[in-house]
Amino acid sequence: MGRGAQAQTQSMIDQQLAQQNAMNQQLYSSGQGLGSQATLGYQNLIANPGYTDAEKSSITNLSQSALGSAFNALAQNASNRAAHTRNSAGYGELIDSLARTQGQQQANLAQQNQIAFGNAARSGTLSGLSGLSGLYGTNSSLLGRALGVPASLLDARVRNSQSNHFQMGFGPTGLTFGYSG
């Protein structure tokens, strides 16, 4: 190969190398930006896990309202039956029983809501820690200890999947809730 061809080849190699370096720098900068955004998102998830106060209020109101509607329908049915038969014997006792049962069910539902809110917060914290550990290649248990998160919180997902627990969410027909096990 002649000196001219060699110089031309070297020039083309240098040009290709400069283009590749520019592309690598762009990719690196883009990766740094995305990594920073992801880090902020995961840190926000750790700092604010679970449902917002507005979501908690909405879930509580909707679930309690649905329960109240069911008991109101039962009370109305009892009232209609007493009026239809013109026999009110046992009506007061039935209404009292419905009120007691409704109070118990509302207390149970409130407790289940609180458990669901706690589980959502734990799940959010775990997701944030897992995301950060994936970004930095760090063991999530080690990361949790560094952030002051108890080890018992980190295995919450495993414990939740092994025990029966109440689940709530928004499905195609609105608020859904039930037990899984």
Short mmCIF file of C-alpha atoms in Angstrom, two decimals:
data_model
loop_
_atom_site.label_atom_id
_atom_site.label_comp_id
_atom_site.label_asym_id
_atom_site.label_seq_id
_atom_site.Cartn_x
_atom_site.Cartn_y
_atom_site.Cartn_z
CA MET A 1 0.00 0.00 0.00
CA GLY A 2 1.37 3.40 -0.94
CA ARG A 3 1.91 6.32 1.38
CA GLY A 4 -1.10 8.17 -0.04
CA ALA A 5 -3.38 5.18 0.39
CA GLN A 6 -1.98 4.58 3.87
CA ALA A 7 -2.60 8.22 4.87
CA GLN A 8 -6.09 8.09 3.42
CA THR A 9 -6.84 4.85 5.30
CA GLN A 10 -5.47 6.36 8.53
CA SER A 11 -7.61 9.47 7.99
CA MET A 12 -10.72 7.33 7.46
CA ILE A 13 -9.92 5.32 10.59
CA ASP A 14 -9.44 8.53 12.59
CA GLN A 15 -12.73 9.91 11.24
CA GLN A 16 -14.59 6.69 12.09
CA LEU A 17 -13.02 6.66 15.55
CA ALA A 18 -14.06 10.28 16.16
CA GLN A 19 -17.65 9.48 15.10
CA GLN A 20 -17.72 6.42 17.34
CA ASN A 21 -16.34 8.42 20.27
CA ALA A 22 -18.99 11.11 19.74
CA MET A 23 -21.74 8.47 19.65
CA ASN A 24 -20.33 6.79 22.77
CA GLN A 25 -20.28 10.15 24.56
CA GLN A 26 -23.91 10.77 23.57
CA LEU A 27 -24.94 7.32 24.81
CA TYR A 28 -23.01 7.82 28.03
CA SER A 29 -24.61 11.22 28.65
CA SER A 30 -28.06 9.82 27.84
CA GLY A 31 -27.47 6.87 30.17
CA GLN A 32 -26.32 9.19 32.93
CA GLY A 33 -29.47 11.30 32.55
CA LEU A 34 -31.75 8.27 32.57
CA GLY A 35 -29.89 6.80 35.54
CA SER A 36 -30.32 10.07 37.45
CA GLN A 37 -34.03 10.15 36.67
CA ALA A 38 -34.45 6.52 37.68
CA THR A 39 -32.51 7.11 40.89
CA LEU A 40 -34.72 10.09 41.78
CA GLY A 41 -37.83 8.04 41.02
CA TYR A 42 -36.72 5.14 43.21
CA GLN A 43 -35.68 7.49 46.01
CA ASN A 44 -39.09 9.15 45.81
CA LEU A 45 -40.74 5.72 45.97
CA ILE A 46 -38.76 4.92 49.12
CA ALA A 47 -39.55 8.31 50.68
CA ASN A 48 -43.27 8.16 49.77
CA PRO A 49 -44.28 4.50 49.60
CA GLY A 50 -47.84 3.26 49.33
CA TYR A 51 -51.00 5.21 48.69
CA THR A 52 -51.33 8.98 48.98
CA ASP A 53 -53.65 10.36 51.63
CA ALA A 54 -56.21 11.17 48.91
CA GLU A 55 -56.07 7.58 47.60
CA LYS A 56 -56.44 6.19 51.13
CA SER A 57 -59.44 8.41 51.73
CA SER A 58 -61.01 7.40 48.43
CA ILE A 59 -60.47 3.69 49.07
CA THR A 60 -61.87 3.98 52.59
CA ASN A 61 -64.89 6.01 51.48
CA LEU A 62 -65.69 3.74 48.54
CA SER A 63 -65.36 0.51 50.47
CA GLN A 64 -67.34 1.78 53.47
CA SER A 65 -69.98 3.23 51.14
CA ALA A 66 -70.37 -0.10 49.33
CA LEU A 67 -70.77 -1.88 52.65
CA GLY A 68 -73.27 0.72 53.87
CA SER A 69 -75.30 0.37 50.68
CA ALA A 70 -75.57 -3.37 51.13
CA PHE A 71 -76.87 -3.01 54.68
CA ASN A 72 -79.22 -0.19 53.68
CA ALA A 73 -80.70 -2.49 51.04
CA LEU A 74 -81.20 -5.23 53.64
CA ALA A 75 -82.90 -2.80 56.02
CA GLN A 76 -85.13 -1.50 53.23
CA ASN A 77 -86.05 -5.07 52.29
CA ALA A 78 -87.00 -5.79 55.91
CA SER A 79 -89.09 -2.62 56.03
CA ASN A 80 -90.85 -3.49 52.77
CA ARG A 81 -91.59 -7.00 54.03
CA ALA A 82 -93.08 -5.69 57.27
CA ALA A 83 -95.24 -3.21 55.32
CA HIS A 84 -96.29 -5.82 52.74
CA THR A 85 -97.31 -8.42 55.32
CA ARG A 86 -98.66 -5.80 57.77
CA ASN A 87 -96.79 -7.71 60.44
CA SER A 88 -94.03 -5.84 62.23
CA ALA A 89 -93.23 -8.66 64.63
CA GLY A 90 -89.47 -9.10 64.75
CA TYR A 91 -88.77 -6.02 62.63
CA GLY A 92 -87.04 -4.08 65.43
CA GLU A 93 -84.96 -7.08 66.40
CA LEU A 94 -83.92 -7.63 62.77
CA ILE A 95 -82.93 -3.96 62.36
CA ASP A 96 -80.91 -4.15 65.59
CA SER A 97 -79.16 -7.28 64.37
CA LEU A 98 -78.39 -5.64 61.01
CA ALA A 99 -76.97 -2.58 62.78
CA ARG A 100 -74.72 -4.74 64.98
CA THR A 101 -73.51 -6.76 62.01
CA GLN A 102 -72.95 -3.61 59.97
CA GLY A 103 -70.85 -2.09 62.77
CA GLN A 104 -68.74 -5.25 63.00
CA GLN A 105 -68.28 -5.40 59.24
CA GLN A 106 -67.31 -1.72 59.08
CA ALA A 107 -64.71 -2.25 61.79
CA ASN A 108 -63.34 -5.31 59.97
CA LEU A 109 -63.24 -3.42 56.69
CA ALA A 110 -61.45 -0.48 58.30
CA GLN A 111 -58.87 -2.88 59.72
CA GLN A 112 -58.45 -4.59 56.34
CA ASN A 113 -58.00 -1.19 54.69
CA GLN A 114 -55.26 -0.29 57.17
CA ILE A 115 -53.50 -3.60 56.55
CA ALA A 116 -53.72 -3.02 52.79
CA PHE A 117 -52.29 0.48 53.19
CA GLY A 118 -49.39 -0.88 55.25
CA ASN A 119 -48.72 -3.64 52.73
CA ALA A 120 -48.73 -1.13 49.88
CA ALA A 121 -46.21 1.04 51.73
CA ARG A 122 -43.95 -1.94 52.38
CA SER A 123 -44.24 -3.04 48.78
CA GLY A 124 -43.35 0.47 47.56
CA THR A 125 -40.29 0.60 49.80
CA LEU A 126 -39.20 -2.83 48.63
CA SER A 127 -39.69 -1.87 44.98
CA GLY A 128 -37.64 1.29 45.46
CA LEU A 129 -34.83 -0.60 47.16
CA SER A 130 -34.88 -3.30 44.49
CA GLY A 131 -34.77 -0.66 41.76
CA LEU A 132 -31.83 1.13 43.34
CA SER A 133 -30.01 -2.13 43.88
CA GLY A 134 -30.53 -2.96 40.20
CA LEU A 135 -29.14 0.41 39.13
CA TYR A 136 -26.08 0.16 41.31
CA GLY A 137 -25.59 -3.60 41.37
CA THR A 138 -25.87 -3.63 45.15
CA ASN A 139 -27.49 -6.23 47.35
CA SER A 140 -30.90 -4.82 48.38
CA SER A 141 -30.45 -6.08 51.94
CA LEU A 142 -27.15 -4.18 52.20
CA LEU A 143 -28.74 -1.11 50.65
CA GLY A 144 -31.65 -1.34 53.07
CA ARG A 145 -29.31 -1.46 56.05
CA ALA A 146 -27.41 1.55 54.69
CA LEU A 147 -30.69 3.48 54.44
CA GLY A 148 -31.79 2.33 57.89
CA VAL A 149 -34.60 0.08 56.67
CA PRO A 150 -35.13 -2.95 58.93
CA ALA A 151 -34.42 -6.36 57.42
CA SER A 152 -37.92 -7.50 58.40
CA LEU A 153 -39.33 -4.91 56.02
CA LEU A 154 -37.27 -6.19 53.11
CA ASP A 155 -38.76 -9.67 53.20
CA ALA A 156 -42.34 -8.36 53.50
CA ARG A 157 -43.18 -9.42 49.96
CA VAL A 158 -42.17 -13.00 50.69
CA ARG A 159 -44.18 -13.08 53.91
CA ASN A 160 -47.19 -11.52 52.23
CA SER A 161 -47.15 -14.08 49.47
CA GLN A 162 -46.97 -16.92 51.99
CA SER A 163 -49.91 -15.81 54.10
CA ASN A 164 -53.52 -15.00 53.42
CA HIS A 165 -54.02 -11.30 53.03
CA PHE A 166 -56.54 -8.78 51.92
CA GLN A 167 -56.07 -7.23 48.49
CA MET A 168 -57.57 -4.10 47.08
CA GLY A 169 -57.25 -2.45 43.73
CA PHE A 170 -58.98 -0.70 40.90
CA GLY A 171 -60.36 -3.04 38.26
CA PRO A 172 -62.36 -2.44 35.09
CA THR A 173 -65.54 -2.06 37.14
CA GLY A 174 -64.06 0.21 39.81
CA LEU A 175 -62.79 -0.63 43.28
CA THR A 176 -62.22 -4.34 43.88
CA PHE A 177 -61.29 -6.08 47.08
CA GLY A 178 -61.08 -9.58 48.44
CA TYR A 179 -58.91 -12.18 50.09
CA SER A 180 -56.16 -14.18 48.45
CA GLY A 181 -54.18 -16.98 49.86
#
